[in-house]
Coordinates of C-alpha atoms in Angstrom, one line a residue:
Chain A
M19 CA 92.7 96.2 135.3
I20 CA 95.9 95.6 132.9
R21 CA 97.3 91.7 132.4
F22 CA 99.8 90.7 130.8
D23 CA 100.3 86.8 129.9
N24 CA 103.2 85.5 128.6
V25 CA 103.7 88.6 126.5
S26 CA 106.4 88.6 123.9
K27 CA 107.5 90.9 121.3
S28 CA 110.1 91.6 119.0
Y29 CA 110.8 94.1 116.2
K30 CA 111.7 93.3 112.5
G31 CA 115.9 92.9 111.9
G32 CA 115.4 89.9 115.1
V33 CA 115.9 92.5 117.8
T34 CA 113.9 91.6 121.0
A35 CA 112.1 94.0 123.4
L36 CA 110.3 91.6 125.5
T37 CA 110.2 88.4 126.4
G38 CA 107.7 86.3 128.2
I39 CA 106.0 89.0 130.5
S40 CA 103.4 88.1 132.9
L41 CA 102.2 90.6 135.2
E42 CA 99.2 91.9 136.8
I43 CA 98.0 95.9 137.4
T44 CA 95.1 96.0 139.7
K45 CA 92.8 98.7 139.6
G46 CA 94.2 102.5 141.8
E47 CA 97.9 101.3 141.8
F48 CA 100.9 103.0 140.8
V49 CA 103.5 101.4 139.1
F50 CA 107.0 102.7 138.4
L51 CA 108.6 100.8 135.1
V52 CA 112.1 101.1 135.4
G53 CA 114.7 100.0 133.6
S54 CA 117.9 101.0 131.3
S55 CA 117.7 102.3 127.9
G56 CA 116.5 99.2 125.7
S57 CA 114.5 97.3 128.3
G58 CA 111.2 97.2 126.8
K59 CA 109.7 100.0 129.1
T60 CA 108.8 102.3 125.5
T61 CA 107.6 98.7 123.8
F62 CA 104.9 97.7 127.1
L63 CA 103.8 100.8 126.8
K64 CA 103.0 100.6 123.0
L65 CA 101.7 97.2 123.0
L66 CA 99.3 98.9 126.0
L67 CA 98.4 101.0 123.4
R68 CA 98.1 98.8 120.8
E69 CA 100.3 100.7 118.9
E70 CA 102.4 98.1 118.6
L71 CA 100.9 93.9 118.6
P72 CA 102.7 91.1 121.0
D73 CA 103.9 88.4 118.9
G74 CA 102.7 85.8 121.7
G75 CA 101.0 86.2 125.2
R76 CA 97.7 88.1 125.4
I77 CA 97.0 91.7 127.4
W78 CA 94.1 92.0 129.2
V79 CA 93.0 96.2 129.4
A80 CA 89.5 97.1 131.5
G81 CA 88.6 92.6 131.2
R82 CA 89.1 92.8 127.6
D83 CA 92.0 91.0 125.2
I84 CA 92.9 93.6 123.3
G85 CA 94.8 91.9 120.9
E86 CA 91.3 90.4 119.4
L87 CA 90.1 94.2 118.7
S88 CA 88.9 94.9 115.9
H89 CA 91.0 98.1 114.1
W90 CA 87.9 100.5 114.6
R91 CA 87.7 99.9 118.2
V92 CA 91.3 101.0 118.9
P93 CA 90.4 104.4 119.4
Y94 CA 87.8 103.2 121.8
L95 CA 90.3 101.4 123.9
R96 CA 92.5 104.7 124.0
R97 CA 90.4 106.3 125.5
N98 CA 90.5 104.7 128.7
L99 CA 94.8 105.3 128.4
G100 CA 95.4 108.6 128.9
C101 CA 99.3 109.2 128.2
V102 CA 102.4 111.4 128.6
F103 CA 105.4 111.7 127.2
Q104 CA 108.8 113.2 128.1
D105 CA 108.4 115.5 125.3
F106 CA 104.6 116.7 126.4
R107 CA 103.8 116.5 122.8
L108 CA 101.6 120.2 122.6
L109 CA 99.9 121.8 119.3
P110 CA 102.3 124.9 119.5
N111 CA 99.4 127.1 117.8
K112 CA 96.8 125.7 120.2
T113 CA 96.4 127.9 123.4
V114 CA 96.8 125.5 126.6
A115 CA 92.5 125.4 127.3
E116 CA 92.5 124.7 123.5
N117 CA 95.6 122.1 123.6
V118 CA 93.4 120.5 126.1
A119 CA 89.8 120.9 124.8
F120 CA 91.2 119.2 121.4
A121 CA 91.3 115.9 122.9
L122 CA 87.8 115.8 123.6
E123 CA 86.8 117.5 120.6
V124 CA 88.4 114.7 118.4
I125 CA 86.4 112.3 120.2
G126 CA 82.6 114.3 119.6
R127 CA 82.4 115.6 123.3
P128 CA 79.2 118.2 123.4
R129 CA 80.7 121.8 123.4
S130 CA 79.6 122.6 126.8
V131 CA 81.4 118.9 128.2
I132 CA 84.2 120.3 127.0
R133 CA 84.1 124.0 128.5
S134 CA 83.3 122.5 131.7
Q135 CA 85.9 119.5 131.8
V136 CA 88.4 122.1 130.5
T137 CA 87.9 124.4 133.2
Q138 CA 87.6 121.6 135.5
V139 CA 91.2 119.8 135.2
L140 CA 93.2 122.9 134.3
E141 CA 92.2 124.0 137.9
L142 CA 93.2 120.2 138.9
V143 CA 96.5 120.7 137.6
G144 CA 97.3 124.7 138.7
L145 CA 96.7 126.1 135.6
G146 CA 93.6 127.9 135.7
Q147 CA 95.1 131.3 135.4
K148 CA 96.9 130.4 132.1
H149 CA 94.5 128.6 129.9
D150 CA 95.2 131.5 127.1
R151 CA 98.8 131.7 127.0
R152 CA 100.9 129.6 124.0
P153 CA 103.0 126.5 125.1
D154 CA 106.5 128.1 124.0
E155 CA 105.0 130.5 126.8
L156 CA 105.1 127.9 129.4
S157 CA 107.9 126.2 131.5
G158 CA 108.7 122.6 130.8
G159 CA 107.4 122.4 134.0
E160 CA 104.0 124.2 133.3
Q161 CA 104.0 123.0 129.8
Q162 CA 104.0 119.0 131.2
R163 CA 101.0 119.7 133.4
V164 CA 99.2 120.4 130.4
A165 CA 99.9 117.4 129.0
V166 CA 99.2 115.6 131.6
A167 CA 95.6 117.8 131.9
R168 CA 94.9 116.9 128.4
A169 CA 95.3 113.1 129.6
F170 CA 93.2 113.3 132.1
V171 CA 90.4 115.0 130.7
N172 CA 88.4 113.0 129.5
R173 CA 89.0 111.0 132.9
P174 CA 90.8 107.6 131.8
L175 CA 91.1 104.7 133.4
V176 CA 95.0 104.3 133.5
L177 CA 97.4 107.4 132.8
L178 CA 100.4 105.8 131.2
A179 CA 103.9 108.4 131.4
D180 CA 106.8 107.7 129.2
E181 CA 109.4 109.5 131.1
P182 CA 107.2 112.3 132.3
T183 CA 110.4 113.8 134.3
G184 CA 112.6 113.1 131.6
N185 CA 113.0 116.7 131.0
L186 CA 112.1 118.8 134.0
D187 CA 114.3 119.5 136.6
P188 CA 114.1 117.8 140.4
S189 CA 112.0 120.7 141.6
T190 CA 109.8 120.1 138.8
S191 CA 109.7 116.6 139.0
Q192 CA 108.3 116.8 142.0
G193 CA 105.5 118.5 141.5
I194 CA 104.3 116.6 138.4
M195 CA 104.6 113.8 140.2
K196 CA 102.4 115.0 143.2
L197 CA 100.2 115.9 140.7
L198 CA 99.9 112.3 139.4
D199 CA 99.6 111.2 142.4
R200 CA 96.8 113.8 142.8
I201 CA 95.5 112.1 139.9
N202 CA 96.2 108.0 141.4
R203 CA 94.4 109.4 144.4
T204 CA 91.3 109.3 142.6
G205 CA 91.0 106.1 141.2
T206 CA 93.0 106.1 138.3
T207 CA 95.6 103.8 137.6
V208 CA 98.6 105.6 136.6
V209 CA 101.7 103.7 134.8
M210 CA 104.9 105.7 135.0
A211 CA 108.4 104.5 133.0
T212 CA 110.6 106.6 134.0
H213 CA 114.6 106.2 135.1
D214 CA 114.8 108.9 137.9
V215 CA 116.0 107.2 140.7
G216 CA 114.7 110.0 143.3
I217 CA 111.3 110.3 142.4
V218 CA 111.1 105.6 142.6
D219 CA 112.8 106.3 146.0
S220 CA 111.0 108.7 147.4
M221 CA 107.4 107.6 146.1
R222 CA 107.4 104.1 147.6
R223 CA 105.5 102.4 145.1
R224 CA 105.0 99.0 143.0
V225 CA 108.4 98.8 140.9
I226 CA 108.1 96.4 138.2
E227 CA 111.8 96.2 136.0
L228 CA 112.2 94.9 133.0
D229 CA 115.8 94.5 131.6
R230 CA 116.7 93.2 128.2
G231 CA 113.1 92.5 127.8
H232 CA 112.9 90.2 130.9
L233 CA 110.8 91.0 134.2
V234 CA 113.6 91.3 136.8
R235 CA 112.2 92.2 139.6
D236 CA 108.0 93.4 140.6
Q237 CA 108.5 94.6 144.4
E238 CA 105.5 96.4 146.2
R239 CA 107.2 99.9 147.7
G240 CA 110.1 99.3 145.2
I241 CA 113.2 101.6 145.0
Y242 CA 115.0 102.2 142.1
G243 CA 117.7 100.4 142.3
Y244 CA 119.6 97.6 144.1
G245 CA 121.8 98.6 147.4
D246 CA 119.6 100.6 150.2
A247 CA 118.3 97.7 151.8
S248 CA 118.0 98.9 155.1
S249 CA 115.3 101.8 153.9
T250 CA 113.4 98.8 151.9
S251 CA 113.2 96.7 155.3
T252 CA 112.5 99.5 157.4
R253 CA 108.9 99.7 155.0
G254 CA 108.7 95.9 156.3
V255 CA 109.3 95.2 152.8
P256 CA 111.3 91.7 152.4
A257 CA 115.0 92.8 151.9
V258 CA 114.7 92.1 148.0
A259 CA 117.4 94.8 147.0
A260 CA 120.2 92.8 149.1
G261 CA 120.1 89.7 147.5
L262 CA 119.3 91.6 143.7
A263 CA 122.7 93.6 143.5
D264 CA 124.3 89.9 142.2
Q265 CA 123.9 89.8 139.1
D266 CA 123.0 85.8 138.5
P267 CA 119.9 85.8 136.4
S268 CA 118.3 82.4 137.9
R269 CA 118.3 84.1 141.4
R270 CA 116.5 86.6 140.1
T271 CA 114.0 84.6 138.2
G272 CA 113.8 82.9 141.8
R273 CA 113.2 86.6 143.1
V274 CA 110.5 87.8 141.4
A275 CA 108.7 84.6 141.6
A276 CA 109.3 85.1 144.9
V277 CA 107.6 88.6 145.2
R278 CA 104.8 87.1 142.4
A279 CA 104.0 84.4 145.0
R280 CA 103.7 86.7 148.2
R281 CA 101.5 89.0 145.9
G282 CA 99.3 86.3 145.4
Q283 CA 99.1 85.1 148.9
R284 CA 97.0 88.7 150.2
Chain B
M2 CA 80.2 109.3 116.7
A3 CA 79.2 113.4 116.5
L4 CA 81.2 114.3 113.5
S5 CA 80.6 118.0 113.8
I6 CA 80.3 119.8 110.7
E7 CA 82.0 123.1 112.6
Y8 CA 84.9 121.0 113.1
V9 CA 85.0 119.5 109.6
A10 CA 84.6 122.8 108.0
K11 CA 87.0 124.7 110.2
E12 CA 89.7 122.1 109.4
T13 CA 89.2 121.6 106.2
A14 CA 89.4 125.3 105.5
T15 CA 92.3 125.9 107.6
N16 CA 93.7 123.0 105.5
L17 CA 93.6 124.7 102.3
W18 CA 94.7 128.3 103.3
R19 CA 98.0 126.7 105.2
N20 CA 98.4 124.8 101.7
R21 CA 97.2 127.6 99.3
L22 CA 99.3 126.9 96.5
M23 CA 99.9 123.3 96.4
A24 CA 95.9 123.5 96.4
L25 CA 96.0 126.3 94.0
A26 CA 97.9 124.3 91.4
A27 CA 95.6 121.0 92.2
V28 CA 92.8 123.0 91.2
L29 CA 93.7 124.6 88.1
T30 CA 95.2 121.4 86.3
V31 CA 91.4 119.9 87.2
A32 CA 89.5 122.7 85.5
V33 CA 92.0 122.7 82.3
S34 CA 91.8 119.1 82.2
L35 CA 87.7 119.2 83.1
S36 CA 87.7 122.3 80.7
L37 CA 88.8 119.8 77.7
V38 CA 87.1 116.9 78.9
G39 CA 83.9 119.6 78.3
T40 CA 84.7 121.1 75.6
A41 CA 85.6 117.7 73.7
L42 CA 81.7 116.6 74.8
L43 CA 80.3 119.5 73.7
L44 CA 81.8 119.2 70.4
R45 CA 80.9 115.9 69.4
Q46 CA 77.7 117.0 70.7
A47 CA 77.5 120.0 68.4
V48 CA 78.9 117.4 65.4
N49 CA 76.2 115.4 66.1
R50 CA 73.4 117.3 65.8
Q51 CA 74.7 119.0 62.4
I52 CA 75.1 115.6 61.1
G53 CA 71.9 114.6 61.8
E54 CA 70.5 117.8 60.4
L55 CA 71.9 117.1 57.4
G56 CA 71.2 114.0 57.3
R57 CA 72.9 110.6 58.9
N58 CA 73.4 107.7 56.6
V59 CA 72.6 109.7 54.0
N60 CA 75.3 108.9 51.1
L61 CA 73.4 110.8 48.4
Q62 CA 71.1 113.1 47.3
V63 CA 68.8 113.2 44.2
F64 CA 67.6 116.6 44.0
V65 CA 64.5 117.0 41.8
Q66 CA 63.6 120.0 39.5
A67 CA 61.5 122.7 41.3
N68 CA 59.0 122.1 38.2
A69 CA 59.4 118.8 37.3
T70 CA 56.1 116.9 36.9
T71 CA 54.4 114.0 39.0
A72 CA 55.1 111.6 36.2
Q73 CA 59.3 112.2 36.4
I74 CA 59.4 112.1 39.8
A75 CA 57.3 108.9 39.8
T76 CA 60.0 107.3 37.4
I77 CA 62.9 108.9 39.9
R78 CA 61.0 107.2 42.6
S79 CA 61.3 103.8 40.5
Q80 CA 64.4 103.8 39.2
I81 CA 66.0 104.6 42.8
Q82 CA 63.9 101.6 44.3
Q83 CA 65.8 99.5 41.5
T84 CA 69.2 100.7 41.9
P85 CA 70.5 97.6 44.0
Q86 CA 73.0 99.8 45.8
I87 CA 70.6 101.8 47.4
T88 CA 68.8 100.5 50.3
H89 CA 66.6 103.0 51.7
F90 CA 66.1 105.7 50.9
T91 CA 63.2 109.2 51.7
Y92 CA 61.3 110.6 49.8
L93 CA 60.9 115.3 50.9
D94 CA 58.5 116.8 49.0
H95 CA 58.5 121.2 48.1
E96 CA 57.3 121.4 51.4
Q97 CA 59.4 119.3 53.8
S98 CA 62.7 120.2 51.8
Y99 CA 61.6 123.9 52.4
Q100 CA 61.5 123.0 56.1
Q101 CA 64.5 121.7 55.9
A102 CA 66.1 124.8 53.8
I103 CA 64.6 127.0 56.7
K104 CA 66.8 125.6 58.9
L105 CA 69.7 125.6 57.6
L106 CA 69.4 128.4 57.0
S107 CA 67.8 130.0 60.0
G108 CA 70.2 131.9 60.7
S109 CA 69.7 134.6 57.1
P110 CA 66.4 135.7 57.0
S111 CA 67.2 137.6 53.9
A112 CA 68.1 133.8 51.9
V113 CA 64.9 132.4 53.6
A114 CA 62.5 135.5 52.0
A115 CA 63.6 134.4 48.8
L116 CA 62.5 130.9 49.0
T117 CA 59.1 129.7 48.6
P118 CA 58.1 125.9 48.9
A119 CA 57.5 126.3 45.6
T120 CA 61.0 126.9 44.5
T121 CA 62.3 124.5 46.7
P122 CA 63.9 121.6 45.1
P123 CA 62.0 117.9 46.4
V124 CA 64.8 115.8 47.2
F125 CA 65.7 111.5 47.5
R126 CA 67.6 111.0 50.4
C127 CA 69.5 107.5 49.7
Q128 CA 71.3 105.5 51.6
L129 CA 73.6 102.9 49.8
A130 CA 74.7 99.6 50.9
N131 CA 78.7 101.2 50.0
P132 CA 79.2 104.3 50.8
N133 CA 81.8 104.3 48.4
D134 CA 79.3 103.8 45.7
G135 CA 78.5 107.4 46.1
P136 CA 80.0 108.9 43.0
A137 CA 79.2 106.0 40.7
V138 CA 75.4 106.2 41.4
A139 CA 75.1 110.4 41.4
A140 CA 76.6 110.0 37.6
Q141 CA 73.3 107.3 36.9
F142 CA 71.3 109.8 38.1
S143 CA 72.5 113.4 36.9
G144 CA 71.1 112.7 33.1
V145 CA 67.6 111.4 33.9
P146 CA 64.9 114.1 33.3
G147 CA 63.6 116.1 35.9
V148 CA 66.9 115.5 38.0
Y149 CA 68.2 119.3 39.2
R150 CA 71.5 117.3 40.4
A151 CA 72.2 114.4 42.4
E152 CA 75.2 114.6 44.6
V153 CA 76.9 112.7 47.7
P154 CA 77.3 115.5 50.6
S155 CA 78.4 111.7 52.8
Q156 CA 82.0 113.1 51.5
S157 CA 82.2 116.2 53.3
I158 CA 80.2 114.5 56.4
H159 CA 82.2 111.8 56.5
V160 CA 85.2 114.3 56.2
L161 CA 84.0 116.6 59.1
Q162 CA 83.0 113.3 61.2
Q163 CA 86.5 112.1 61.3
V164 CA 88.2 115.2 61.3
T165 CA 85.6 115.7 64.7
N166 CA 86.4 112.2 65.7
V167 CA 90.1 112.9 65.8
L168 CA 90.2 115.9 67.0
Q169 CA 88.0 114.4 70.0
V170 CA 90.2 111.9 70.4
I171 CA 92.5 114.0 70.9
L172 CA 91.1 116.3 73.4
L173 CA 90.3 113.5 75.6
V174 CA 93.3 112.2 75.5
I175 CA 95.1 115.3 76.9
A176 CA 91.9 115.7 79.2
V177 CA 92.8 112.1 80.4
V178 CA 96.5 112.7 81.1
L179 CA 95.7 116.1 82.6
L180 CA 93.0 114.6 84.7
V181 CA 96.0 111.9 85.7
S182 CA 98.3 114.8 86.9
S183 CA 95.5 116.9 88.8
L184 CA 94.6 113.5 90.6
V185 CA 98.8 113.3 91.8
L186 CA 98.6 116.4 92.1
I187 CA 95.1 116.1 94.5
L188 CA 96.7 113.7 96.2
N189 CA 100.7 115.3 97.3
A190 CA 98.4 118.4 98.3
I191 CA 96.7 116.6 100.9
R192 CA 100.0 114.2 101.2
M193 CA 101.9 117.7 102.2
A194 CA 98.9 118.4 104.5
I195 CA 98.8 115.0 106.3
F196 CA 102.6 116.1 106.9
A197 CA 101.8 119.7 107.9
R198 CA 99.5 118.4 110.5
R199 CA 101.5 115.2 112.0
R200 CA 101.4 116.5 115.2
E201 CA 97.8 117.1 115.5
V202 CA 97.5 113.1 113.6
G203 CA 99.3 112.1 116.1
V204 CA 97.2 113.5 119.1
M205 CA 94.7 112.7 118.0
K206 CA 95.7 109.3 117.3
L207 CA 97.0 109.3 121.2
V208 CA 93.4 110.7 122.4
G209 CA 91.4 108.0 120.2
A210 CA 89.8 109.9 117.7
T211 CA 88.3 107.5 115.3
N212 CA 90.1 107.0 111.9
W213 CA 87.1 108.7 110.1
F214 CA 87.7 111.6 112.1
I215 CA 90.8 112.0 111.5
R216 CA 90.2 110.9 107.5
I217 CA 87.1 113.4 106.5
P218 CA 88.8 116.5 106.9
F219 CA 91.7 115.4 104.3
M220 CA 89.2 114.0 102.0
L221 CA 87.2 116.7 102.3
E222 CA 90.3 119.0 101.3
G223 CA 90.8 116.6 98.0
L224 CA 86.8 116.7 97.1
V225 CA 86.9 121.0 97.5
Q226 CA 89.5 121.1 95.5
G227 CA 88.3 118.5 92.4
M228 CA 85.0 121.0 93.3
L229 CA 86.7 124.3 92.6
G230 CA 87.9 123.2 89.6
A231 CA 85.2 121.9 88.2
I232 CA 83.1 125.1 88.6
V233 CA 86.0 127.1 86.9
A234 CA 85.8 124.5 84.7
V235 CA 81.7 124.7 84.3
V236 CA 82.3 129.0 83.6
I237 CA 85.3 128.0 80.5
V238 CA 83.2 125.9 78.9
L239 CA 80.1 127.8 79.6
L240 CA 82.2 131.0 78.1
S241 CA 83.4 129.0 75.3
N242 CA 79.7 127.9 74.3
M243 CA 78.6 131.3 74.3
G244 CA 81.1 132.7 72.2
V245 CA 81.1 130.0 69.7
S246 CA 77.3 130.5 69.8
Y247 CA 77.9 134.4 69.5
L248 CA 80.2 134.0 66.4
I249 CA 77.9 131.3 64.6
R250 CA 74.7 133.8 64.9
H251 CA 77.2 137.2 64.2
Y252 CA 78.8 136.3 61.3
H253 CA 75.7 134.2 59.9
V254 CA 77.6 131.4 59.5
N255 CA 74.2 129.2 59.1
V256 CA 75.2 125.8 58.1
L257 CA 76.7 125.4 61.5
A258 CA 73.5 127.1 63.0
S259 CA 72.7 123.5 64.6
S260 CA 75.4 123.7 66.2
V261 CA 74.4 126.2 69.2
L262 CA 73.2 123.9 71.5
P263 CA 70.5 123.6 73.6
A264 CA 70.4 124.4 77.4
H265 CA 69.8 120.9 78.2
D266 CA 72.9 119.4 76.3
L267 CA 74.8 121.8 78.2
L268 CA 73.2 121.8 81.4
M269 CA 74.0 117.4 81.1
T270 CA 77.3 118.0 80.3
E271 CA 78.2 120.8 82.9
L272 CA 76.7 117.9 85.4
L273 CA 79.1 115.5 84.3
V274 CA 82.0 118.0 84.3
V275 CA 81.1 118.6 88.0
A276 CA 80.5 115.1 88.8
V277 CA 84.3 114.0 87.4
G278 CA 86.1 116.6 89.0
L279 CA 84.2 115.5 92.5
V280 CA 85.3 111.8 91.8
V281 CA 89.2 113.2 91.0
G282 CA 88.7 114.7 94.3
V283 CA 88.0 112.0 96.0
A284 CA 90.4 109.3 94.8
G285 CA 93.3 111.6 94.8
S286 CA 92.4 112.2 98.6
S287 CA 91.5 108.5 99.4
V288 CA 94.8 107.6 98.0
A289 CA 96.3 109.9 99.5
V290 CA 95.1 109.2 103.0
R291 CA 95.2 105.2 102.5
R292 CA 98.6 105.4 102.0
F293 CA 100.0 108.0 104.0
L294 CA 97.9 108.4 106.9
D295 CA 97.8 105.2 109.3
V296 CA 95.4 105.5 111.5

C-alpha cells in the first residue's frame, strides 16, 4: 500500500527532515509513527500527501510512484488519503453534516450519494444526533470525530492522522482510538503520528520510530518508549526494547535491520 | 469532474457578498474607466461622421454662383483641372448640393424650407496635394467670374480633428490608467477573498478537490466584478449619448446633427465596453489566483 524506498528530504537552510528512509506498510495495517518533535513525522505525512517532494528516493502509494504524478493528478491521489490533524481543521461556519458533506461536494459527488454517505459516516463516529451543530458547540473529542468522519467519508485507502489526540484528554483520546481502530478493521490502512505513550502502549500495533530523520525502530506490536521489555516479550516479540535503551546509533541500526529481516521472513 | 453550477454560483455569490466593499470599489473603478473608454470611442465616431459629412480630405471648396451659366461652370472646371496644386475634385450640381444642405440643416425645418435646388450654389470640392496651399489657391479663384466664394473648410475641420484627437488621447490615457487600477483592485479583491477562505481552500486541497474546482469560483468572482462594472458603464455611455443627442436636437445645433450616432455604432461600442470589462475581470482574477492560490 505504501512503500518508501531510500527517501530523503531536507528543507531550505539545510534542515534535514528525513534521511534514507525505506519501509513498507501493507494494506490494512495500523502503524504508529513516533519520535520527538522535529524527528520528521510530519514530513513523512507531507511526503505521502505530496505536499512535499522527496529530494531522493521514491514513494509508492497504492502501486503508484507519487513522484511521477503530474501536477493535476495530485488531487486524485489525495482522494485516496484521508487526513486528521491535531487542530481538527473544521470549517466554523458549517454544521457538522455540512463539514463532512463539503469533502464530497468539492470532489463533485452527486447529492444523493453525499446525503447517504454523510448520514452513514456520522452514525459510525457516533454523531448522528448532532449533525446540525456547529463545531464550536461541540467538545474537542466530538470535533475530532467530525474530522475523522470527514476524512473517512470518501472511504480512503489510507487514513493519515497527525497527532489526532494531541488536544484531547486521555479518556476522550481512548474514544478516538476506538474509532480509528474500527475504521482500521474495515480494511483501511491507518498511519498515525503521535506522542501519546499511553495510546501506543495499550494498542500494541506496529511502531515506526524516527529520530532526527533516521528510522531507528520498526517494531511489530511495539510500545512507545524503551524499557518496558517484559510487556513486549509477553506478546511474543523479541526483546527489542531492552537493547534500544542504549543510545549507541550503530547498535540501533542493527536492531532495525534485525526487525526488518524478521518482517521479511514472514 | 462534475462541477455543479449550483455550487459555483453559490460560492461566487457568497464571496462577493462577504467582500462587498472591495467588490464595490473594483466594480466602480471598472465602471468609470469603461465609461471613459466608451465616451472616447463615441466621440471619435461622432467626429468622423461629422467630418465625413463635411467632406473628408476636402481642402478647398469653390462655390459657384447659383445663377452661373454653364459656360462659366465649364471655365471654372477647366481652371481647376489646370491648377497643379489640386490633385482631385468632385463637382456637386444644384441638386446634389441641395441634398447635402438638407442633410446639414436637417435639424432646422425652416432653413430647409427656404432652400430650393435652384437657389443652392453648386460646388467644386477639391483636394490639394499640400493642404497648406489652401488659402493661396482659394485666392486664385475668388475673382473668377461665376465663382460665388472659394473657401478653405479644411482649416476648421483640421482644428476639429486635432482637438478631438488630443481629447481622445487624453480620455484613452485616463481610461487605460483607470483600467490598470481596476485590474489591480480586482486582483486585490480576489486576493482578499482567497485569504478569507483559506480554511476552505486548505480543506479542499486536503480532500482532493481539483485545482480548477478551487480556482473557478474566484475567477468567476473577478469576471462578475468586471461584468457589473461594464454594465454600469454601458448605462452611463447610453445615457450620455442620449443626452448629447437630445441637446443637439433640442437646441437645433444643425451642424452637429450628423454627430447623433446610429444604433448600430452605439451597439458595437457598448459590446466592446462589455468585452473589455470581462477581459479586465478575468485578467485580474487570473493573476490573483495564480499568485495567491498555490494549488
